Structure formats: structure tokens, C-alpha cells
CSV table of N, CA and C in Angstrom, one decimal:
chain,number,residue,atom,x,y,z
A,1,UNK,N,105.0,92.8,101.7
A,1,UNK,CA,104.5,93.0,100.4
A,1,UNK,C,104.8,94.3,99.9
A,2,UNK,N,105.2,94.4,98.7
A,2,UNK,CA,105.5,95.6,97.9
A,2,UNK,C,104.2,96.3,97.1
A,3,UNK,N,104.2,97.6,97.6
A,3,UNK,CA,102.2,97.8,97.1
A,3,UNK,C,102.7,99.2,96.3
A,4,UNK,N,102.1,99.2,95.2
A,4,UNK,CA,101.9,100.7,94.5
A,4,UNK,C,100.9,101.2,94.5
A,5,UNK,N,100.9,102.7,94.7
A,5,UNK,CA,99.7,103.4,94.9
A,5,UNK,C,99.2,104.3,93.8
A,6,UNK,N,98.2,104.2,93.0
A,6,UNK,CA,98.0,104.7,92.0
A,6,UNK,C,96.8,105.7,92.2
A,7,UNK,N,97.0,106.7,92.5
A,7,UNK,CA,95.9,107.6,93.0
A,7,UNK,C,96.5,109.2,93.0
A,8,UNK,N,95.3,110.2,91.9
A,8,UNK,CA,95.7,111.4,92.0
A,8,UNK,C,95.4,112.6,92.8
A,9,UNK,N,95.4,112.5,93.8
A,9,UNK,CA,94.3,113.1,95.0
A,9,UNK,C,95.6,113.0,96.3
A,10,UNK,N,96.6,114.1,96.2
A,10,UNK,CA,97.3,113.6,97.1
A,10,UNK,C,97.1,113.1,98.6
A,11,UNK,N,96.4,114.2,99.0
A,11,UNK,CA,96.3,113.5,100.4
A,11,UNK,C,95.9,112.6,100.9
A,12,UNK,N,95.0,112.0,99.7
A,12,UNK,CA,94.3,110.0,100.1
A,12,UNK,C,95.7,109.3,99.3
A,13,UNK,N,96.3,110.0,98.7
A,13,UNK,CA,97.6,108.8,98.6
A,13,UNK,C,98.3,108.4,99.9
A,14,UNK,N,98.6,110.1,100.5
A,14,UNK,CA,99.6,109.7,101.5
A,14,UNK,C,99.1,109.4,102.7
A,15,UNK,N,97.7,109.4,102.8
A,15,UNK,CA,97.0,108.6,103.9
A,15,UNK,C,97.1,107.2,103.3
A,16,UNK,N,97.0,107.0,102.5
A,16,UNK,CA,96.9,105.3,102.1
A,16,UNK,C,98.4,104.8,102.4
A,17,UNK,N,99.8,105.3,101.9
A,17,UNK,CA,100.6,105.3,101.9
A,17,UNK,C,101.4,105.4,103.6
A,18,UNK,N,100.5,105.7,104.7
A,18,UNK,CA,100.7,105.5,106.0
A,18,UNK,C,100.1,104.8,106.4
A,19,UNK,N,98.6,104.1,106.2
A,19,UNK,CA,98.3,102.8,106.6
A,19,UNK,C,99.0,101.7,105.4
A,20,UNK,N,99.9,101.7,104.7
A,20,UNK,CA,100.1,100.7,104.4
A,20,UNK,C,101.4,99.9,104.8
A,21,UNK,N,101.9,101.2,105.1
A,21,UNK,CA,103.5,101.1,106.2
A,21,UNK,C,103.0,100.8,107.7
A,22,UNK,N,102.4,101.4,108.1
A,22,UNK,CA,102.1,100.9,109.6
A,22,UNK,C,101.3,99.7,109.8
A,23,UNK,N,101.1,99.1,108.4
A,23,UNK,CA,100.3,97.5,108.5
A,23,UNK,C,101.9,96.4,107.9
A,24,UNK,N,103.0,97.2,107.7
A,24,UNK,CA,104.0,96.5,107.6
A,24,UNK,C,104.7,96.1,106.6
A,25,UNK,N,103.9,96.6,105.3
A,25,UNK,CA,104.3,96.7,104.0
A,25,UNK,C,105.0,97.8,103.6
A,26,UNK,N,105.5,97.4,102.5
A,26,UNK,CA,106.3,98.5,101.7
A,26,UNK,C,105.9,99.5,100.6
A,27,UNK,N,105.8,100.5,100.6
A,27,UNK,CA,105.5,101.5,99.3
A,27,UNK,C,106.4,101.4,98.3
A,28,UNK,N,105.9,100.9,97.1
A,28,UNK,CA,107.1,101.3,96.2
A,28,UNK,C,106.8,102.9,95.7
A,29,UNK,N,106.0,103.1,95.9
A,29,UNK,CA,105.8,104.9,95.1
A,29,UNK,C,104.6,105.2,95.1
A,30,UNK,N,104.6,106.1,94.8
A,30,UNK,CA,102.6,107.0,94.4
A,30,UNK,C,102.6,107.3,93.2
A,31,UNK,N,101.8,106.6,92.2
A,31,UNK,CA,101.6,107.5,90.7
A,31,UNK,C,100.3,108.1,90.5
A,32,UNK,N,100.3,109.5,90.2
A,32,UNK,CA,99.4,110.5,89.7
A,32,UNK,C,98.9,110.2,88.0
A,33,UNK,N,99.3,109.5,87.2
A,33,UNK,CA,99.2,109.4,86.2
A,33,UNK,C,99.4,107.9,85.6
A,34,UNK,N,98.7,107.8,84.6
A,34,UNK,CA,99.1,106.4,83.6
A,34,UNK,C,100.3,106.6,83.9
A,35,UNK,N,100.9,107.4,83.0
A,35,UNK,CA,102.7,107.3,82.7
A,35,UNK,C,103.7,107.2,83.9
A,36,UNK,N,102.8,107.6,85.3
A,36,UNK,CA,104.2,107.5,86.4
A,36,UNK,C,103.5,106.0,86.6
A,37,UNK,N,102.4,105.6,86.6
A,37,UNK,CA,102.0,104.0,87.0
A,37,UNK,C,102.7,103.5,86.4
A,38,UNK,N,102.8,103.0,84.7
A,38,UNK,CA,103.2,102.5,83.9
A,38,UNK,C,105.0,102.2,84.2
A,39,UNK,N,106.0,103.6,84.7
A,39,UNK,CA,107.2,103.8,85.0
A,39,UNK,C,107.1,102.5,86.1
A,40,UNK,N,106.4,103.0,87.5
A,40,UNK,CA,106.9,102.4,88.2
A,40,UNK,C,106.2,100.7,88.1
A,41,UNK,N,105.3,100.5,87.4
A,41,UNK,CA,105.8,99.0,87.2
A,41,UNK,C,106.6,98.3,86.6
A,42,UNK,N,107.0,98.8,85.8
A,42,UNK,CA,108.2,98.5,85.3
A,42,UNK,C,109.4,98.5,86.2
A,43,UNK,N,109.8,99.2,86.8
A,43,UNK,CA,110.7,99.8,87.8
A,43,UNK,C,110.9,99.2,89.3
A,44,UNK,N,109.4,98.7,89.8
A,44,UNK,CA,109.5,98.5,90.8
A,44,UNK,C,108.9,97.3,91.0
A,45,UNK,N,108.6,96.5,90.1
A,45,UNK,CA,107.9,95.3,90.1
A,45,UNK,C,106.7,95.1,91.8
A,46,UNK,N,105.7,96.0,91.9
A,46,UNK,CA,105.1,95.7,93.1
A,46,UNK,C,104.3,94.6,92.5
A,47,UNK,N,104.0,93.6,94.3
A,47,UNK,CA,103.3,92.5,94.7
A,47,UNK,C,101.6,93.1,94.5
A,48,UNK,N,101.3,94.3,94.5
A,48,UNK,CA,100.1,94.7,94.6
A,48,UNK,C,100.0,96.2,94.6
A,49,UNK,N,98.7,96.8,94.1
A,49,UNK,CA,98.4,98.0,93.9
A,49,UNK,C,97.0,98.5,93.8
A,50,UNK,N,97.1,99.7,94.6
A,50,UNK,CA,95.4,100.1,94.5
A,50,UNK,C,95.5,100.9,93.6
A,51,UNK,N,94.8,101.1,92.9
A,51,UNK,CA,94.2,102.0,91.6
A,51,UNK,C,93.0,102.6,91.5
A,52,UNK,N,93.3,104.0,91.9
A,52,UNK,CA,91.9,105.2,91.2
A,52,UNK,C,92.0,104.9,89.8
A,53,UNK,N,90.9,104.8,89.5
A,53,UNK,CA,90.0,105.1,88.3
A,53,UNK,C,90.2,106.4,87.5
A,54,UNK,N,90.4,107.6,88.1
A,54,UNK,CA,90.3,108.9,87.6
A,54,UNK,C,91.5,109.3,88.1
A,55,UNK,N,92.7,109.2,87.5
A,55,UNK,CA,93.8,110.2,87.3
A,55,UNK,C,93.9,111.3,86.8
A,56,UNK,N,95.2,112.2,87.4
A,56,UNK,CA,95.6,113.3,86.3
A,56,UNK,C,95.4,113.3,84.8
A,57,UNK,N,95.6,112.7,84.2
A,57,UNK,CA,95.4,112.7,82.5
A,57,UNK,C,93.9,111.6,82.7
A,58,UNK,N,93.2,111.7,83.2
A,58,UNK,CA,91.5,111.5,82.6
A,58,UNK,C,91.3,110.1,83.3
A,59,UNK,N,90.4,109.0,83.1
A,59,UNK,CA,90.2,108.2,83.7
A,59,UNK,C,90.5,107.0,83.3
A,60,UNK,N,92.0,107.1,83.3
A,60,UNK,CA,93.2,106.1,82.9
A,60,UNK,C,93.9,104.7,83.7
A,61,UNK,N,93.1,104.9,84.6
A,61,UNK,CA,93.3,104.0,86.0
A,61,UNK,C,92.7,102.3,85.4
A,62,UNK,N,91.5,102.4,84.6
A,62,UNK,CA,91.2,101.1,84.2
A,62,UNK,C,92.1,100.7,83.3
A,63,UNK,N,92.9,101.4,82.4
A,63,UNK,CA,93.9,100.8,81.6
A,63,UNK,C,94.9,100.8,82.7
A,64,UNK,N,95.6,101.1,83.5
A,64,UNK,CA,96.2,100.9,84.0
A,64,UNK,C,96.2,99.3,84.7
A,65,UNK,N,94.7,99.0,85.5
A,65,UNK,CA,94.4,97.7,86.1
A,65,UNK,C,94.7,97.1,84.9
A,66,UNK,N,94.1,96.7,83.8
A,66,UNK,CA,94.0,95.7,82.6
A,66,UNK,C,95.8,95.3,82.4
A,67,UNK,N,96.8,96.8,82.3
A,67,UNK,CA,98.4,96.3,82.6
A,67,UNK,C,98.8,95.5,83.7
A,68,UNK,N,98.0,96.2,85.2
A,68,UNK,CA,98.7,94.9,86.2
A,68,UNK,C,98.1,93.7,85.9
A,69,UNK,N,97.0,93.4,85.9
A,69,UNK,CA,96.3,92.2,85.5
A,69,UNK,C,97.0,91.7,84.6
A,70,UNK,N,97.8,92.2,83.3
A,70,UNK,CA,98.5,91.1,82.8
A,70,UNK,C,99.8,91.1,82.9
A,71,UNK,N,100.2,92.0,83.7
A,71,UNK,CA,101.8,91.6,84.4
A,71,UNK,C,101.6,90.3,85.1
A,72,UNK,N,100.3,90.0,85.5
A,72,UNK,CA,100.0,89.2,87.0
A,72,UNK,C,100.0,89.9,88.5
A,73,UNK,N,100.0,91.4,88.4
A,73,UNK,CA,100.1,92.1,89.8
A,73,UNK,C,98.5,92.0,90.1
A,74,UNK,N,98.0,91.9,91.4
A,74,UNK,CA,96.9,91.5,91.7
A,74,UNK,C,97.0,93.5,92.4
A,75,UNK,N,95.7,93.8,91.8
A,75,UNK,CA,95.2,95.1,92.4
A,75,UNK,C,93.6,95.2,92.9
A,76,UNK,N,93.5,96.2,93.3
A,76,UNK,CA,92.3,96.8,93.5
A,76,UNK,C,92.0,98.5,93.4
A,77,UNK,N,90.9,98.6,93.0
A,77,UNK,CA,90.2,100.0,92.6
A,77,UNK,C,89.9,100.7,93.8
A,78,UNK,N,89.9,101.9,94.0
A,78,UNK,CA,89.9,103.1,94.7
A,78,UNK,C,89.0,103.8,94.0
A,79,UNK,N,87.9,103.7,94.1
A,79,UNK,CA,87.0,104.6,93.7
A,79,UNK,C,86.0,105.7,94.1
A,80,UNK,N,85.3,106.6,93.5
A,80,UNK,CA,84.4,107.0,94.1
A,80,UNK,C,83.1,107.0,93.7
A,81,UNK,N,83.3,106.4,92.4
A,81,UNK,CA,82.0,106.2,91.9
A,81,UNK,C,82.2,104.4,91.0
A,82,UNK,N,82.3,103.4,91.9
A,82,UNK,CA,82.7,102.1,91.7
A,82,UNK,C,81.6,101.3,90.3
A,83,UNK,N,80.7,101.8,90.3
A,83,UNK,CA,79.7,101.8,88.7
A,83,UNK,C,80.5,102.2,87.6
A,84,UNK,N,81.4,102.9,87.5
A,84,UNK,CA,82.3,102.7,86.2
A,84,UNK,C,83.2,102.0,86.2
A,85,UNK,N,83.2,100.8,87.1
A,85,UNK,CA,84.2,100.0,86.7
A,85,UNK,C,83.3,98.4,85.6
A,86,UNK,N,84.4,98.5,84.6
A,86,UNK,CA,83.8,96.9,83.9
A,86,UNK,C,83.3,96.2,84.4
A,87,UNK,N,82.3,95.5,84.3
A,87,UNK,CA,81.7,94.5,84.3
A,87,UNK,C,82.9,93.2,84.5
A,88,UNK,N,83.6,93.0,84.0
A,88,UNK,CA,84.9,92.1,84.6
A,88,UNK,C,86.1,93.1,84.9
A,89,UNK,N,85.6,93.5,86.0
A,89,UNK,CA,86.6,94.3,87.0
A,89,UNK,C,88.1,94.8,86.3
A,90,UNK,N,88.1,94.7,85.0
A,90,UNK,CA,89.5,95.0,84.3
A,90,UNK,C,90.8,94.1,85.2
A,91,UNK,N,90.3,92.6,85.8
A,91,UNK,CA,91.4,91.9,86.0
A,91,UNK,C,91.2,92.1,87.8
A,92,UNK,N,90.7,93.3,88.3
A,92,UNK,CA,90.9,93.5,89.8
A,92,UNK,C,90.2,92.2,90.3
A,93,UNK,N,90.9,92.5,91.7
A,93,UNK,CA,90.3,91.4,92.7
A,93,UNK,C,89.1,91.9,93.2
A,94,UNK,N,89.1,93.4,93.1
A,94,UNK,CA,87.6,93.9,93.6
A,94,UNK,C,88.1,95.2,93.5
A,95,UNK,N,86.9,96.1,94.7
A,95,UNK,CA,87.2,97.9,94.3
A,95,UNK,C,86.7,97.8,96.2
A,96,UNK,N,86.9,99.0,96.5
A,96,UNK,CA,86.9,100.1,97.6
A,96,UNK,C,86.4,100.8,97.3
A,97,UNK,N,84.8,101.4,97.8
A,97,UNK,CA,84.5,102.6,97.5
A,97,UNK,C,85.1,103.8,98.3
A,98,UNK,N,85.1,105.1,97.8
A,98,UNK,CA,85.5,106.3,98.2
A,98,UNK,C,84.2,106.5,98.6
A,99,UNK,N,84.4,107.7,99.8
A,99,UNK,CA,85.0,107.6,101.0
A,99,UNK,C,85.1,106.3,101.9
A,100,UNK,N,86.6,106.2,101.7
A,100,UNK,CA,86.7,104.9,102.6
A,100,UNK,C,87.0,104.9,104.4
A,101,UNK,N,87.0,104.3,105.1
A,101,UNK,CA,87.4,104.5,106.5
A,101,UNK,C,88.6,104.0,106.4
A,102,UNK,N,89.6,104.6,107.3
A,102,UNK,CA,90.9,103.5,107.5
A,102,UNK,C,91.2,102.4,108.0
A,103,UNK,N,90.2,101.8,108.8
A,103,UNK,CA,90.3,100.6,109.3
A,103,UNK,C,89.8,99.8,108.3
A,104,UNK,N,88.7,100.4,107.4
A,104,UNK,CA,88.0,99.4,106.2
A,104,UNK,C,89.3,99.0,105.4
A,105,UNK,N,90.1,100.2,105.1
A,105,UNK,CA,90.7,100.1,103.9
A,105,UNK,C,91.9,99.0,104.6
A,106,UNK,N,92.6,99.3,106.3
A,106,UNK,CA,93.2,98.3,107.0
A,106,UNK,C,92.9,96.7,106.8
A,107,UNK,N,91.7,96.4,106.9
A,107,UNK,CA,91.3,95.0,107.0
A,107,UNK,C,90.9,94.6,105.3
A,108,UNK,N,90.7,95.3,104.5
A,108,UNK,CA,91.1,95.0,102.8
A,108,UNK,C,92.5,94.3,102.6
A,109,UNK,N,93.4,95.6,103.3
A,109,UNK,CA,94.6,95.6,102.8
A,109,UNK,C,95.2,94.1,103.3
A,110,UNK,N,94.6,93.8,104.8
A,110,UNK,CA,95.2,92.7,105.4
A,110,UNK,C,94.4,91.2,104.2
A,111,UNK,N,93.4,91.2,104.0
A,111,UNK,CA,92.6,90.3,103.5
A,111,UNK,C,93.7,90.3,102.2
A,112,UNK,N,94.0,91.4,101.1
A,112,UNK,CA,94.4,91.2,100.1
A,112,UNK,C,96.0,90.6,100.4
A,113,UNK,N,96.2,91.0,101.1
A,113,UNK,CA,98.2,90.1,101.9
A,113,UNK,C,98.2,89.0,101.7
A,114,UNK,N,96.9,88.6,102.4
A,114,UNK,CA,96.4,87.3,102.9
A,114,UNK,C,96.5,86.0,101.8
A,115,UNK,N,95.8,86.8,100.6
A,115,UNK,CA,95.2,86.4,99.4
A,115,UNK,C,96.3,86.1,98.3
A,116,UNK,N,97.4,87.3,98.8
A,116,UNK,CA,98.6,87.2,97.4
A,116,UNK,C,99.6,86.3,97.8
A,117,UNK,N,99.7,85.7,99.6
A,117,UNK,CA,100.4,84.7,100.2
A,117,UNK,C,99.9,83.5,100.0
A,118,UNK,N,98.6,83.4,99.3
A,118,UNK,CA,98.2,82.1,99.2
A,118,UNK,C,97.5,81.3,100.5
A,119,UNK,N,96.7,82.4,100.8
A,119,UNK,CA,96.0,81.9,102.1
A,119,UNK,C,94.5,82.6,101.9
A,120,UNK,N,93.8,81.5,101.3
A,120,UNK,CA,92.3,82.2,100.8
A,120,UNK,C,91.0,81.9,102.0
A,121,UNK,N,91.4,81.7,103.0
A,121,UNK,CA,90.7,81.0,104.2
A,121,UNK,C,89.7,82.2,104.8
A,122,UNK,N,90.5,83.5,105.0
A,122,UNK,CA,89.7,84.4,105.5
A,122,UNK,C,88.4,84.9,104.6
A,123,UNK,N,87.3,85.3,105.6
A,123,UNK,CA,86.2,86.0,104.8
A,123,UNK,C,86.3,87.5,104.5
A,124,UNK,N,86.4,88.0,103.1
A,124,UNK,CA,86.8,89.5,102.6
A,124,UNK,C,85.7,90.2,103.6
A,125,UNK,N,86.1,91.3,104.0
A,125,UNK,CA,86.0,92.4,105.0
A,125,UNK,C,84.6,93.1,104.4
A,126,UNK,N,83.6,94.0,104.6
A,126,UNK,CA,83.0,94.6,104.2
A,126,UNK,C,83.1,95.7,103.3
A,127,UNK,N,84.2,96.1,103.7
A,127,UNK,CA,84.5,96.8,102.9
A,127,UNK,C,85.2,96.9,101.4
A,128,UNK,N,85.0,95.5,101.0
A,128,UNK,CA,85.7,95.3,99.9
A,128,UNK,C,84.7,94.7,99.0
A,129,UNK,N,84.4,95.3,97.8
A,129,UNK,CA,83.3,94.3,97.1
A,129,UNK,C,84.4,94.0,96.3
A,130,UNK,N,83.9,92.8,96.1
A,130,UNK,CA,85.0,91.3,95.1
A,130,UNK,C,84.3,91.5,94.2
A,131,UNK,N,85.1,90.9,92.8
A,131,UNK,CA,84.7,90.6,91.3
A,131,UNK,C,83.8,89.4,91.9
A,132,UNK,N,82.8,89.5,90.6
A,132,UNK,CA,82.5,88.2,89.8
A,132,UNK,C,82.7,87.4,89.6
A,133,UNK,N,83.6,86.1,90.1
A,133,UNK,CA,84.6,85.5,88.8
A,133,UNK,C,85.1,85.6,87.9
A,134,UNK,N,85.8,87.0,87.9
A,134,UNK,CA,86.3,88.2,87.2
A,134,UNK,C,88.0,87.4,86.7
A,135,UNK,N,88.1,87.4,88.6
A,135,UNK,CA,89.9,87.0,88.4
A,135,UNK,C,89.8,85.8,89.2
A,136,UNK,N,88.8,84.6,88.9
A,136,UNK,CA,89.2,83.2,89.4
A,136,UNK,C,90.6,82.8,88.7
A,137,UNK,N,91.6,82.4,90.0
A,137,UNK,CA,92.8,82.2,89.0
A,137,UNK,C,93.6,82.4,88.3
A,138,UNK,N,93.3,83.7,88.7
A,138,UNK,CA,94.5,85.3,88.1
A,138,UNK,C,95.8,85.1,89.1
A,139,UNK,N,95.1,85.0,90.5
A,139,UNK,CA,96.2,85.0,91.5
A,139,UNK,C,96.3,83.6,92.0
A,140,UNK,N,97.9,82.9,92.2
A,140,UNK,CA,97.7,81.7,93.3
A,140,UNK,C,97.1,82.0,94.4
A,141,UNK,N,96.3,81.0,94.6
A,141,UNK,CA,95.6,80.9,95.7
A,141,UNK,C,94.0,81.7,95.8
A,142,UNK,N,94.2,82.3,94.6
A,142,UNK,CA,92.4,83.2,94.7
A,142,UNK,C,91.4,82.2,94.1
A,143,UNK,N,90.3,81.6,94.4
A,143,UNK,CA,89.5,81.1,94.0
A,143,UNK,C,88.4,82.0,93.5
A,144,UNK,N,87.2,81.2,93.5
A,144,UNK,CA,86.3,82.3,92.7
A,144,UNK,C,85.4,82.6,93.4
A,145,UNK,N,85.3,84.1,93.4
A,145,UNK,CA,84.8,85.1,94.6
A,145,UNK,C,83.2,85.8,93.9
A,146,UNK,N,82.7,86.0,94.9
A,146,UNK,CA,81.2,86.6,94.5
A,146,UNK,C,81.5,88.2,95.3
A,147,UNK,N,80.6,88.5,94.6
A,147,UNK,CA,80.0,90.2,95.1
A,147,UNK,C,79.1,90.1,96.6
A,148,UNK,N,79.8,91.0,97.5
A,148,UNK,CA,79.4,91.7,98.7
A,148,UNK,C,78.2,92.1,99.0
């Protein structure tokens, strides 16, 4: 799976960006901003992407989701304060709170693979609160998911 990482906080990128490779996936890039997120979707067409909330130029991360959500890229939020996210999750499949563990964010990561291969069988991890019936149907194979 091809995963973008949207997060302005370098060292939780490139920690995210080494468990995502040692779970077997591919990084297309790290963007610090709307405008490098925005680039590399276009550019790199990723299968999925986490998204902070609070980038470099201000807290541009929810417009950002609301873009993958209508390219059809299935993401999830990176947050630290997960209460500012919409009430319909801006299209996500759910959020991650900050501070995360790496095994949490591991068994997300694997749950969300799972989910974009069209294999909805597994039970989401704890560490992942799911939308509302936010994005029943956004993704093949995602049915409609309740809160953690």
C-alpha cells in the first residue's frame, strides 16, 4: 500500500514513516503543509494517508482530509487533541490520538491495509477510534463503523 504522511512535527513523521516501511508498505513522502499534501496527491496518487490536524500554515489538515475523502483516498487523523475533529470526521475512517505507541499505531496501520484490501472481518485495534457512519461506503469494502 502506498501511504502519505501528512504531519508537521518532524520526528513523529519519520518515526511514522519507519513503522510504515517495516510493516511493508510504501511511503510516498512526508508533507509539512496543505500545499506539499495537496502536491503530493496529485503526484503520488497514495492508497492512504495519515493526517495531523495542525500543520505548518495553521490547522489545515481537516481541509486536507475533506481533499482525500473526495479523491476517494481513505485516511486517518493524527492528532493531539482529536475533539477538533468534525463531527463527520471530514471523510476519515477515524483518528489516532497523540501520543501514540508504536505498536498502537502498528496494529491501526495493519487494520487500515486490511480495510482498503477489502477485508472488513478484523475487529479495529484500540487504538483507533472509528467515525460514526461518517464514511459508510466511502471505501470498498468499509461498512458502517461505530465509535471505540
Amino acid at each position: 500500500m502506498k501511504v502519505m504522511i501528512v504531519e508537521d512535527e518532524m520526528l513523529l513523521a519519520m518515526e511514522l514513516e519507519s513503522e510504515v516501511e517495516m510493516a511493508g508498505h510504501q511511503v510516498t513522502g512526508v508533507a509539512m503543509s496543505s500545499a506539499q499534501a495537496r502536491e503530493q496527491m496529485s503526484t503520488s496518487k497514495p492508497d492512504f494517508a495519515f493526517v495531523d490536524i495542525h500543520l505548518m500554515d495553521g490547522p489545515t489538515g481537516i481541509e486536507v482530509g475533506r481533499e482525500l475523502a473526495a479523491a476517494g483516498i481513505p485516511y486517518i487523523f493524527v492528532s493531539g487533541n482529536i475533539k477538533k475533529i468534525p463531527k463527520d470526521f471530514a471523510g476519515a475512517l477515524g483518528a489516532i490520538e497523540k501520543p501514540y505507541t508504536m505498536n498502537g499505531m502498528k496494529n491501526a496501520l495493519a487494520y487500515v491495509s486490511a480495510i482498503v484490501k477489502g477485508d472488513d472481518s478484523n475487529s479495529p485495534p484500540a487504538s483507533l477510534v472509528l467515525a460514526e457512519d461518517a464514511n459508510a461506503g466511502a471505501v470498498p469494502g468499509l461498512q458502517t463503523r461505530h465509535s471505540l
